[in-house]
Every structure is written in C-alpha cells, then in structure tokens.
Amino acid sequence: MSFRSKVKRRLSYNYWARKRWAHRANLRFEEQSLQAIPTQLAICMTDACNILCKYCMRQEFKPPKGAFTLNKLKSLLRHMPYINGVCIMGLCEPFLNAETSDIVRWLKDKGNYSISLTTNGMVNLDSDKLDALLRCDDMVFSIDTADPETFRLLRGGGDLDRVMRNLVRVIQYKQERGLGASDKPPIHINAVITSLNFHQIPNLIKMLEPYAADLTYLMIDPVSRPDYSHFEGPFVLRRNEFERFVPEYRRLAAQSPLKVLGFDWLFKESFGWSRCCLAWQSMFIQPNGDVYFCYDYRYVLGNVFGEDPLNIWNNSRAQEFRRQLLSTNPPLGQCHFCNFARSGWQIGGVYYRQKEDVEPIEG
C-alpha cells in the first residue's frame, strides 16, 4: 500500500486523531525520512500589505493575487485532517483580509487548532479583531525601533505611534478581562536588526519596558531575507560594530524587566539544517493556493486547490529539498542564517532559553 493510501485510510477530523497524526509526523521527522506529513499550515491571508519594508522580499517578489476565505480554508482542512495548527503570516498584513477575524474564530471555536498570528500593527484593532485575537496561542507585533523616523524608513511608511496604540489596545483588552502575559494571546515583539537600528536597541528596550509584565519577550532578529548577507550601504550589520557594542547591550538587557532574546545568534551561521522542522511539518501556502517551502516563495511545489496536499508535500521536488537539507549543501542561501536551523533554538515554536541568553559576556 502506498504512503498516501496509508494516510488517507485513517483520516479523521477528530482532535485526538490529529494528535496521533502529529506523533507519526514527528517520527518521520526524527527518522529523517524524505516523506513527510504536514502538521502545520503557514497561510498568507492576502496578497495585500499596507507598508513596504526595506528588507522585505516583496521588494523583489510579488505575491500571487488573491485572498483566503473561510470557505476555502474549511474545504482545504477537510482534506488535511492531520493539520494541528495554523500560522497566519506571510508577505502580507493579515487584517487587510476582511475575513481574518472570522477565520481565527472558526479555527479555534470549531476546529480547536493552535493559532499563531503576526501583524505589522498598522490596521486599527477594533473590538471585532480584539475578540478574535483572544483565540490566538501566539501573537507577534513587528517593531524594529523606538525612533519614529527610522521606523518609517525601515517599515516602508509605517507609523510607530499607530503600532504602539494597537499594541496597547491588545494589552488593555486582556487586562480588562483579567488576562496576564501567558494568557491568550501571549504577545511577543519581533525586531529586525540592520545597521540602521542596531544602535537603537537600548531605546527599543526602554520603550517596551513599561509593558514588560504583559509581553512574553522581545526578539532581536537579524535581517532574514535569503540574500541578507549581501546587503550593501546602510543595511549591512557590520561585525566589528556588533562585537564592540553587543556586550553593553546584553548587560542592559540582563538588567531589564523585559525578557530580551537573540543576541547570541546575530552573527552566528546556522548548521543544523537536518533538524529544521519546517521542511517536514510546516506547509506554506500563498493566497492563490501555491505551496512552497519556508521563505523561498519561488520554490513552488504545487497548488492545494488543484492537487492533493499530501501528494504535493511528498512529490519529487519536495523530497529533493529535504535530501539537500540532510547534506552539507542546503537548498537555500538563507539556510546558513536561519533560526529554525539552529540546534536547540525552538521547542514547539517557542524559544526556550531564559536569562542566560543575555548575561554579560565574560571579559
């Protein structure tokens, strides 16, 4: 019996059946099998975005036109009962899709899926959106700096004041309901670091400290475009500057009530490509249904609206990608600097190191 037939024979929409499928998927990942079962969907809700970040891949790649609808997602998940979680992200602002709030509510209330959502914070979070966000198991705000002008430049027209107002709205909405930092949605801040905002890290920490009790952490993250190591001019993060100033920034972070993560990998290359769970368990989907691996939007495996998703995830192109991950020559340039390929970086999608990550460097 074929691999696909074995899977389809035991399909079930039951929550506990999905958990059993997650166990089988984990075994295939641990065994480094070239065949895989996806347990997570990473969905780009729309082709639209209201800003154009300087480091975003939208500078070179335009997402296919379209938008996910609730009916499309319901139909897709009926054919994918092995999916346990949905990550709402991609080259877009999710809340520019008018159905995003309804989709989030359906995913949690009807399907009991785990949900992660990333927003640039530029869409007004009204009561409808805030109600939906209470279903999320993880929420990310993208805030790179405390300086409004640098923010506007890096975030391609972004308004720092508007983003902070939306962040405060979510925090207050939770507080009014007696919810703490670990209650849904737990919120963390992601800061993409270039040379333009590296020296603004202390002020970013200071700006966020009043909300430290309501945030899970601030993630200091290097520019993650596949070609980021080739950035020129104002974007390249210079190693000599990093080595000179990062001990001071780490000491500041260690003393802060805000948990700050990420200083340990800003300049370290990745090496654990074979331990990257994304290529085995996380299927990325564009709004038109195109399936791709990770953040290489041009490496299209197939289209879920025209093909069986499990067939797509195990076709020759998909297996070749995994084969390269098991070698010393990973399939993407970005693999050399990818957090998901860092040994021990994640457990269940959450960075698990604590304050040791920001303790002062000896000497």
mmCIF file of C-alpha atoms in Angstrom:
data_model
loop_
_atom_site.group_PDB
_atom_site.id
_atom_site.type_symbol
_atom_site.label_atom_id
_atom_site.label_comp_id
_atom_site.label_asym_id
_atom_site.label_seq_id
_atom_site.Cartn_x
_atom_site.Cartn_y
_atom_site.Cartn_z
ATOM 1 C CA MET A 1 0.000 0.000 0.000
ATOM 2 C CA SER A 2 1.348 3.421 -0.925
ATOM 3 C CA PHE A 3 2.306 6.024 1.672
ATOM 4 C CA ARG A 4 -0.591 8.255 0.575
ATOM 5 C CA SER A 5 -3.080 5.375 0.774
ATOM 6 C CA LYS A 6 -1.989 4.519 4.304
ATOM 7 C CA VAL A 7 -2.607 8.081 5.375
ATOM 8 C CA LYS A 8 -5.976 8.515 3.651
ATOM 9 C CA ARG A 9 -7.209 5.190 5.008
ATOM 10 C CA ARG A 10 -7.046 6.508 8.562
ATOM 11 C CA LEU A 11 -8.147 10.105 8.078
ATOM 12 C CA SER A 12 -10.280 11.575 10.834
ATOM 13 C CA TYR A 13 -11.421 15.037 11.772
ATOM 14 C CA ASN A 14 -11.276 14.171 15.459
ATOM 15 C CA TYR A 15 -8.969 16.298 17.609
ATOM 16 C CA TRP A 16 -7.290 13.299 19.219
ATOM 17 C CA ALA A 17 -6.824 11.653 15.836
ATOM 18 C CA ARG A 18 -4.926 14.795 14.771
ATOM 19 C CA LYS A 19 -2.728 14.373 17.824
ATOM 20 C CA ARG A 20 -1.959 10.805 16.789
ATOM 21 C CA TRP A 21 -1.066 12.014 13.317
ATOM 22 C CA ALA A 22 1.257 14.564 14.902
ATOM 23 C CA HIS A 23 3.056 11.692 16.609
ATOM 24 C CA ARG A 24 3.500 9.900 13.281
ATOM 25 C CA ALA A 25 4.701 13.123 11.659
ATOM 26 C CA ASN A 26 7.252 13.632 14.426
ATOM 27 C CA LEU A 27 8.554 10.107 13.935
ATOM 28 C CA ARG A 28 9.128 10.732 10.225
ATOM 29 C CA PHE A 29 10.962 13.939 11.104
ATOM 30 C CA GLU A 30 13.092 12.188 13.727
ATOM 31 C CA GLU A 31 13.862 9.373 11.286
ATOM 32 C CA GLN A 32 14.830 11.959 8.640
ATOM 33 C CA SER A 33 12.504 10.324 6.148
ATOM 34 C CA LEU A 34 12.220 12.083 2.799
ATOM 35 C CA GLN A 35 8.468 11.504 3.017
ATOM 36 C CA ALA A 36 6.577 13.652 5.488
ATOM 37 C CA ILE A 37 3.208 14.529 6.990
ATOM 38 C CA PRO A 38 2.498 18.246 7.467
ATOM 39 C CA THR A 39 1.060 19.199 10.844
ATOM 40 C CA GLN A 40 1.134 22.986 10.474
ATOM 41 C CA LEU A 41 -0.132 25.382 7.812
ATOM 42 C CA ALA A 42 1.514 28.776 7.341
ATOM 43 C CA ILE A 43 -1.051 30.818 5.450
ATOM 44 C CA CYS A 44 -0.615 34.122 3.678
ATOM 45 C CA MET A 45 -4.127 35.551 4.039
ATOM 46 C CA THR A 46 -3.955 38.072 1.190
ATOM 47 C CA ASP A 47 -1.621 39.497 -1.428
ATOM 48 C CA ALA A 48 -2.078 42.980 0.114
ATOM 49 C CA CYS A 49 0.183 44.846 2.508
ATOM 50 C CA ASN A 50 -0.082 48.423 3.728
ATOM 51 C CA ILE A 51 3.660 49.046 4.047
ATOM 52 C CA LEU A 52 6.769 48.035 2.085
ATOM 53 C CA CYS A 53 9.627 47.197 4.433
ATOM 54 C CA LYS A 54 13.092 47.850 3.038
ATOM 55 C CA TYR A 55 14.218 44.311 3.830
ATOM 56 C CA CYS A 56 11.009 42.545 2.771
ATOM 57 C CA MET A 57 11.023 40.042 -0.076
ATOM 58 C CA ARG A 58 8.108 41.985 -1.569
ATOM 59 C CA GLN A 59 10.807 44.309 -2.864
ATOM 60 C CA GLU A 60 11.585 41.581 -5.414
ATOM 61 C CA PHE A 61 8.720 39.079 -5.252
ATOM 62 C CA LYS A 62 5.051 39.955 -5.674
ATOM 63 C CA PRO A 63 2.627 37.505 -4.025
ATOM 64 C CA PRO A 64 0.021 35.995 -6.358
ATOM 65 C CA LYS A 65 -3.248 37.890 -6.339
ATOM 66 C CA GLY A 66 -5.982 36.567 -4.118
ATOM 67 C CA ALA A 67 -7.197 36.124 -0.574
ATOM 68 C CA PHE A 68 -8.015 33.182 1.650
ATOM 69 C CA THR A 69 -11.686 32.886 2.512
ATOM 70 C CA LEU A 70 -13.234 30.938 5.346
ATOM 71 C CA ASN A 71 -14.921 28.594 2.882
ATOM 72 C CA LYS A 72 -11.623 27.919 1.108
ATOM 73 C CA LEU A 73 -9.912 27.133 4.391
ATOM 74 C CA LYS A 74 -12.730 24.862 5.562
ATOM 75 C CA SER A 75 -12.580 22.939 2.295
ATOM 76 C CA LEU A 76 -8.809 22.650 2.485
ATOM 77 C CA LEU A 77 -8.750 21.401 6.075
ATOM 78 C CA ARG A 78 -11.397 18.784 5.294
ATOM 79 C CA HIS A 79 -8.736 17.221 3.066
ATOM 80 C CA MET A 80 -5.973 17.708 5.651
ATOM 81 C CA PRO A 81 -7.146 16.165 8.939
ATOM 82 C CA TYR A 82 -3.514 15.726 10.017
ATOM 83 C CA ILE A 83 -3.136 19.512 10.493
ATOM 84 C CA ASN A 84 -2.920 20.619 14.137
ATOM 85 C CA GLY A 85 -2.059 24.296 13.874
ATOM 86 C CA VAL A 86 -2.311 27.310 11.593
ATOM 87 C CA CYS A 87 0.192 30.153 11.451
ATOM 88 C CA ILE A 88 -1.240 33.326 9.881
ATOM 89 C CA MET A 89 1.669 35.217 8.380
ATOM 90 C CA GLY A 90 3.497 35.727 5.079
ATOM 91 C CA LEU A 91 4.208 38.654 2.763
ATOM 92 C CA CYS A 92 1.052 40.486 3.790
ATOM 93 C CA GLU A 93 -0.840 42.174 6.591
ATOM 94 C CA PRO A 94 -3.416 39.561 7.676
ATOM 95 C CA PHE A 95 -6.000 42.080 8.844
ATOM 96 C CA LEU A 96 -6.282 43.508 5.335
ATOM 97 C CA ASN A 97 -8.320 40.374 4.672
ATOM 98 C CA ALA A 98 -11.856 41.170 5.864
ATOM 99 C CA GLU A 99 -12.440 37.526 6.857
ATOM 100 C CA THR A 100 -9.364 37.089 9.065
ATOM 101 C CA SER A 101 -11.249 37.593 12.346
ATOM 102 C CA ASP A 102 -13.929 35.087 11.361
ATOM 103 C CA ILE A 103 -11.274 32.622 10.207
ATOM 104 C CA VAL A 104 -9.444 32.849 13.537
ATOM 105 C CA ARG A 105 -12.683 32.305 15.491
ATOM 106 C CA TRP A 106 -13.649 29.299 13.364
ATOM 107 C CA LEU A 107 -10.202 27.733 13.658
ATOM 108 C CA LYS A 108 -10.307 27.848 17.453
ATOM 109 C CA ASP A 109 -14.008 27.555 18.285
ATOM 110 C CA LYS A 110 -14.900 24.865 15.758
ATOM 111 C CA GLY A 111 -11.621 23.157 14.961
ATOM 112 C CA ASN A 112 -9.604 23.616 18.168
ATOM 113 C CA TYR A 113 -6.485 24.353 16.119
ATOM 114 C CA SER A 114 -3.483 26.105 17.614
ATOM 115 C CA ILE A 115 -3.152 29.565 16.065
ATOM 116 C CA SER A 116 -0.264 31.973 15.640
ATOM 117 C CA LEU A 117 -0.703 35.408 14.071
ATOM 118 C CA THR A 118 1.830 38.046 13.036
ATOM 119 C CA THR A 119 0.812 41.633 12.351
ATOM 120 C CA ASN A 120 2.661 44.813 11.441
ATOM 121 C CA GLY A 121 0.223 46.662 13.696
ATOM 122 C CA MET A 122 -0.844 49.186 11.064
ATOM 123 C CA VAL A 123 -4.514 48.163 10.915
ATOM 124 C CA ASN A 124 -6.800 49.521 13.635
ATOM 125 C CA LEU A 125 -7.589 46.729 16.088
ATOM 126 C CA ASP A 126 -11.294 47.241 16.725
ATOM 127 C CA SER A 127 -13.430 45.160 19.083
ATOM 128 C CA ASP A 128 -14.088 42.508 16.425
ATOM 129 C CA LYS A 129 -10.381 41.927 15.813
ATOM 130 C CA LEU A 130 -9.553 42.043 19.517
ATOM 131 C CA ASP A 131 -12.239 39.430 20.213
ATOM 132 C CA ALA A 132 -10.715 37.164 17.573
ATOM 133 C CA LEU A 133 -7.210 37.638 18.962
ATOM 134 C CA LEU A 134 -8.278 36.123 22.289
ATOM 135 C CA ARG A 135 -8.285 32.783 20.415
ATOM 136 C CA CYS A 136 -4.622 33.028 19.347
ATOM 137 C CA ASP A 137 -1.989 30.874 21.020
ATOM 138 C CA ASP A 138 0.753 33.280 19.932
ATOM 139 C CA MET A 139 0.722 36.840 18.598
ATOM 140 C CA VAL A 140 3.635 38.784 17.149
ATOM 141 C CA PHE A 141 3.965 42.539 16.695
ATOM 142 C CA SER A 142 6.755 43.698 14.379
ATOM 143 C CA ILE A 143 8.514 46.697 15.962
ATOM 144 C CA ASP A 144 12.105 47.329 14.890
ATOM 145 C CA THR A 145 12.996 50.548 16.696
ATOM 146 C CA ALA A 146 11.773 53.268 19.069
ATOM 147 C CA ASP A 147 12.772 56.024 16.654
ATOM 148 C CA PRO A 148 9.773 57.105 14.521
ATOM 149 C CA GLU A 149 11.856 58.234 11.540
ATOM 150 C CA THR A 150 13.946 55.069 11.381
ATOM 151 C CA PHE A 151 10.767 53.052 11.842
ATOM 152 C CA ARG A 152 9.126 54.858 8.917
ATOM 153 C CA LEU A 153 12.182 54.215 6.734
ATOM 154 C CA LEU A 154 12.678 50.536 7.606
ATOM 155 C CA ARG A 155 8.966 49.774 7.651
ATOM 156 C CA GLY A 156 8.286 51.494 4.342
ATOM 157 C CA GLY A 157 5.836 54.125 5.554
ATOM 158 C CA GLY A 158 4.952 52.528 8.874
ATOM 159 C CA ASP A 159 3.716 54.723 11.711
ATOM 160 C CA LEU A 160 5.272 53.833 15.082
ATOM 161 C CA ASP A 161 2.624 55.706 17.082
ATOM 162 C CA ARG A 162 -0.168 53.763 15.393
ATOM 163 C CA VAL A 163 1.571 50.439 16.011
ATOM 164 C CA MET A 164 2.118 51.254 19.687
ATOM 165 C CA ARG A 165 -1.525 52.293 20.087
ATOM 166 C CA ASN A 166 -2.602 48.924 18.709
ATOM 167 C CA LEU A 167 -0.181 47.088 20.992
ATOM 168 C CA VAL A 168 -1.582 48.951 23.993
ATOM 169 C CA ARG A 169 -5.144 48.163 22.841
ATOM 170 C CA VAL A 170 -4.432 44.433 22.950
ATOM 171 C CA ILE A 171 -2.753 44.697 26.350
ATOM 172 C CA GLN A 172 -5.619 46.737 27.828
ATOM 173 C CA TYR A 173 -8.213 44.420 26.281
ATOM 174 C CA LYS A 174 -6.560 41.491 28.047
ATOM 175 C CA GLN A 175 -6.163 43.361 31.333
ATOM 176 C CA GLU A 176 -9.851 44.290 31.367
ATOM 177 C CA ARG A 177 -10.604 40.559 31.260
ATOM 178 C CA GLY A 178 -8.095 39.656 33.959
ATOM 179 C CA LEU A 179 -5.669 38.066 31.481
ATOM 180 C CA GLY A 180 -1.917 38.077 32.022
ATOM 181 C CA ALA A 181 1.110 37.766 29.753
ATOM 182 C CA SER A 182 0.821 33.991 29.387
ATOM 183 C CA ASP A 183 -2.916 34.076 28.669
ATOM 184 C CA LYS A 184 -4.186 34.178 25.097
ATOM 185 C CA PRO A 185 -2.920 35.865 23.136
ATOM 186 C CA PRO A 186 0.625 35.824 24.569
ATOM 187 C CA ILE A 187 2.386 38.702 22.810
ATOM 188 C CA HIS A 188 5.978 38.996 21.762
ATOM 189 C CA ILE A 189 7.753 41.693 19.795
ATOM 190 C CA ASN A 190 9.987 40.910 16.835
ATOM 191 C CA ALA A 191 12.666 43.467 15.927
ATOM 192 C CA VAL A 192 14.505 43.009 12.623
ATOM 193 C CA ILE A 193 18.027 44.347 13.073
ATOM 194 C CA THR A 194 20.074 46.191 10.446
ATOM 195 C CA SER A 195 22.886 48.696 10.848
ATOM 196 C CA LEU A 196 20.277 51.466 10.877
ATOM 197 C CA ASN A 197 18.658 50.327 14.102
ATOM 198 C CA PHE A 198 21.371 48.260 15.815
ATOM 199 C CA HIS A 199 22.407 51.203 17.981
ATOM 200 C CA GLN A 200 18.748 51.898 18.771
ATOM 201 C CA ILE A 201 18.280 48.581 20.565
ATOM 202 C CA PRO A 202 18.703 50.168 24.053
ATOM 203 C CA ASN A 203 15.948 52.708 23.348
ATOM 204 C CA LEU A 204 13.688 49.988 21.971
ATOM 205 C CA ILE A 205 14.110 48.019 25.200
ATOM 206 C CA LYS A 206 13.419 51.164 27.234
ATOM 207 C CA MET A 207 10.276 51.961 25.201
ATOM 208 C CA LEU A 208 8.866 48.477 25.808
ATOM 209 C CA GLU A 209 9.802 48.163 29.493
ATOM 210 C CA PRO A 210 6.522 49.709 30.765
ATOM 211 C CA TYR A 211 4.762 46.721 29.158
ATOM 212 C CA ALA A 212 7.250 44.090 30.323
ATOM 213 C CA ALA A 213 4.692 42.384 32.590
ATOM 214 C CA ASP A 214 2.349 41.939 29.622
ATOM 215 C CA LEU A 215 4.860 40.804 26.974
ATOM 216 C CA THR A 216 6.478 37.388 26.756
ATOM 217 C CA TYR A 217 9.710 38.664 25.193
ATOM 218 C CA LEU A 218 11.426 40.943 22.698
ATOM 219 C CA MET A 219 13.142 39.012 19.917
ATOM 220 C CA ILE A 220 16.237 40.655 18.431
ATOM 221 C CA ASP A 221 16.342 39.122 14.974
ATOM 222 C CA PRO A 222 18.830 39.613 12.118
ATOM 223 C CA VAL A 223 17.618 40.575 8.662
ATOM 224 C CA SER A 224 16.276 37.313 7.255
ATOM 225 C CA ARG A 225 15.981 37.783 3.524
ATOM 226 C CA PRO A 226 17.825 34.966 1.743
ATOM 227 C CA ASP A 227 20.385 37.444 0.444
ATOM 228 C CA TYR A 228 20.723 39.461 3.643
ATOM 229 C CA SER A 229 24.431 38.741 3.986
ATOM 230 C CA HIS A 230 24.918 40.618 0.715
ATOM 231 C CA PHE A 231 23.141 43.799 1.826
ATOM 232 C CA GLU A 232 25.130 46.882 0.984
ATOM 233 C CA GLY A 233 25.099 50.507 2.055
ATOM 234 C CA PRO A 234 23.027 51.343 5.126
ATOM 235 C CA PHE A 235 21.603 47.886 5.815
ATOM 236 C CA VAL A 236 24.620 45.651 6.334
ATOM 237 C CA LEU A 237 25.225 44.880 10.013
ATOM 238 C CA ARG A 238 28.964 45.304 10.469
ATOM 239 C CA ARG A 239 30.654 42.653 12.561
ATOM 240 C CA ASN A 240 33.185 44.994 14.161
ATOM 241 C CA GLU A 241 30.415 47.286 15.431
ATOM 242 C CA PHE A 242 28.463 44.311 16.706
ATOM 243 C CA GLU A 243 31.417 42.881 18.609
ATOM 244 C CA ARG A 244 32.191 46.286 20.123
ATOM 245 C CA PHE A 245 28.737 47.168 21.398
ATOM 246 C CA VAL A 246 26.848 43.908 21.949
ATOM 247 C CA PRO A 247 28.356 43.236 25.431
ATOM 248 C CA GLU A 248 26.914 46.555 26.595
ATOM 249 C CA TYR A 249 23.523 45.777 25.062
ATOM 250 C CA ARG A 250 23.480 42.323 26.602
ATOM 251 C CA ARG A 251 24.204 43.777 30.052
ATOM 252 C CA LEU A 252 21.393 46.289 29.590
ATOM 253 C CA ALA A 253 19.020 43.505 28.547
ATOM 254 C CA ALA A 254 20.031 41.328 31.508
ATOM 255 C CA GLN A 255 19.121 44.148 33.892
ATOM 256 C CA SER A 256 15.804 44.924 32.209
ATOM 257 C CA PRO A 257 12.429 43.611 33.445
ATOM 258 C CA LEU A 258 11.747 42.885 29.768
ATOM 259 C CA LYS A 259 12.909 39.481 28.555
ATOM 260 C CA VAL A 260 15.200 40.052 25.553
ATOM 261 C CA LEU A 261 16.322 37.197 23.311
ATOM 262 C CA GLY A 262 18.514 36.844 20.269
ATOM 263 C CA PHE A 263 21.903 38.428 20.909
ATOM 264 C CA ASP A 264 23.558 35.011 20.754
ATOM 265 C CA TRP A 265 22.842 34.418 17.063
ATOM 266 C CA LEU A 266 23.011 37.788 15.299
ATOM 267 C CA PHE A 267 26.261 36.788 13.610
ATOM 268 C CA LYS A 268 26.373 33.025 14.042
ATOM 269 C CA GLU A 269 25.807 30.898 10.977
ATOM 270 C CA SER A 270 23.339 28.034 11.148
ATOM 271 C CA PHE A 271 24.408 24.453 10.696
ATOM 272 C CA GLY A 272 21.554 22.206 11.872
ATOM 273 C CA TRP A 273 19.644 22.109 8.596
ATOM 274 C CA SER A 274 18.693 18.470 9.050
ATOM 275 C CA ARG A 275 16.901 19.466 12.273
ATOM 276 C CA CYS A 276 14.775 22.121 10.556
ATOM 277 C CA CYS A 277 11.190 21.082 11.231
ATOM 278 C CA LEU A 278 9.683 23.421 8.627
ATOM 279 C CA ALA A 279 10.548 21.267 5.612
ATOM 280 C CA TRP A 280 8.916 18.219 7.199
ATOM 281 C CA GLN A 281 5.914 19.616 9.039
ATOM 282 C CA SER A 282 5.097 23.212 8.020
ATOM 283 C CA MET A 283 3.382 23.756 4.681
ATOM 284 C CA PHE A 284 3.469 27.387 3.500
ATOM 285 C CA ILE A 285 0.592 28.449 1.256
ATOM 286 C CA GLN A 286 0.091 31.578 -0.835
ATOM 287 C CA PRO A 287 -3.406 33.126 -1.127
ATOM 288 C CA ASN A 288 -3.838 31.511 -4.577
ATOM 289 C CA GLY A 289 -3.045 28.056 -3.144
ATOM 290 C CA ASP A 290 0.602 27.754 -4.230
ATOM 291 C CA VAL A 291 2.636 25.588 -1.835
ATOM 292 C CA TYR A 292 6.235 26.390 -1.052
ATOM 293 C CA PHE A 293 8.964 25.651 1.462
ATOM 294 C CA CYS A 294 9.903 28.117 4.114
ATOM 295 C CA TYR A 295 10.646 31.575 2.732
ATOM 296 C CA ASP A 296 11.687 30.697 -0.815
ATOM 297 C CA TYR A 297 8.494 31.920 -2.472
ATOM 298 C CA ARG A 298 9.720 30.853 -5.908
ATOM 299 C CA TYR A 299 10.195 27.197 -4.970
ATOM 300 C CA VAL A 300 6.585 26.226 -5.734
ATOM 301 C CA LEU A 301 5.744 22.579 -5.080
ATOM 302 C CA GLY A 302 2.162 22.599 -6.365
ATOM 303 C CA ASN A 303 -1.245 24.124 -5.678
ATOM 304 C CA VAL A 304 -3.582 22.858 -2.947
ATOM 305 C CA PHE A 305 -6.680 23.985 -4.849
ATOM 306 C CA GLY A 306 -5.870 21.672 -7.720
ATOM 307 C CA GLU A 307 -3.918 18.776 -6.210
ATOM 308 C CA ASP A 308 -3.976 16.543 -3.143
ATOM 309 C CA PRO A 309 -1.940 18.397 -0.469
ATOM 310 C CA LEU A 310 -0.273 15.206 0.732
ATOM 311 C CA ASN A 311 0.838 14.367 -2.808
ATOM 312 C CA ILE A 312 2.326 17.852 -3.141
ATOM 313 C CA TRP A 313 4.166 17.516 0.172
ATOM 314 C CA ASN A 314 5.768 14.261 -0.974
ATOM 315 C CA ASN A 315 6.442 14.854 -4.661
ATOM 316 C CA SER A 316 9.944 14.578 -6.123
ATOM 317 C CA ARG A 317 10.615 18.305 -5.774
ATOM 318 C CA ALA A 318 9.699 18.225 -2.068
ATOM 319 C CA GLN A 319 11.801 15.158 -1.378
ATOM 320 C CA GLU A 320 14.789 16.671 -3.177
ATOM 321 C CA PHE A 321 14.544 19.733 -0.911
ATOM 322 C CA ARG A 322 14.673 17.509 2.185
ATOM 323 C CA ARG A 323 17.517 15.484 0.689
ATOM 324 C CA GLN A 324 19.586 18.652 0.358
ATOM 325 C CA LEU A 325 18.806 19.619 3.958
ATOM 326 C CA LEU A 326 20.376 16.329 5.033
ATOM 327 C CA SER A 327 23.571 17.203 3.155
ATOM 328 C CA THR A 328 26.329 19.775 3.676
ATOM 329 C CA ASN A 329 24.812 21.875 0.896
ATOM 330 C CA PRO A 330 21.383 23.190 1.990
ATOM 331 C CA PRO A 331 18.866 24.174 -0.699
ATOM 332 C CA LEU A 332 18.615 27.892 0.191
ATOM 333 C CA GLY A 333 21.172 30.574 0.897
ATOM 334 C CA GLN A 334 19.012 31.619 3.817
ATOM 335 C CA CYS A 335 19.562 28.225 5.467
ATOM 336 C CA HIS A 336 23.009 29.463 6.507
ATOM 337 C CA PHE A 337 21.403 32.132 8.707
ATOM 338 C CA CYS A 338 18.022 30.623 9.565
ATOM 339 C CA ASN A 339 16.871 30.435 13.182
ATOM 340 C CA PHE A 340 14.871 27.279 12.557
ATOM 341 C CA ALA A 341 18.100 25.550 11.560
ATOM 342 C CA ARG A 342 19.832 26.469 14.825
ATOM 343 C CA SER A 343 20.213 23.486 17.105
ATOM 344 C CA GLY A 344 18.102 23.972 20.225
ATOM 345 C CA TRP A 345 16.573 27.247 19.062
ATOM 346 C CA GLN A 346 12.979 26.146 19.286
ATOM 347 C CA ILE A 347 10.782 23.701 21.108
ATOM 348 C CA GLY A 348 7.242 23.716 19.797
ATOM 349 C CA GLY A 349 7.765 27.041 18.104
ATOM 350 C CA VAL A 350 8.866 28.885 21.256
ATOM 351 C CA TYR A 351 12.417 29.943 22.062
ATOM 352 C CA TYR A 352 13.145 28.203 25.335
ATOM 353 C CA ARG A 353 16.333 29.760 26.681
ATOM 354 C CA GLN A 354 15.959 32.161 29.555
ATOM 355 C CA LYS A 355 18.115 34.935 31.044
ATOM 356 C CA GLU A 356 21.395 33.164 30.282
ATOM 357 C CA ASP A 357 20.942 34.399 26.718
ATOM 358 C CA VAL A 358 21.525 37.983 27.823
ATOM 359 C CA GLU A 359 24.026 37.604 30.639
ATOM 360 C CA PRO A 360 27.206 39.707 30.239
ATOM 361 C CA ILE A 361 29.979 38.178 28.156
ATOM 362 C CA GLU A 362 32.997 37.176 30.237
ATOM 363 C CA GLY A 363 35.881 39.622 29.842
#
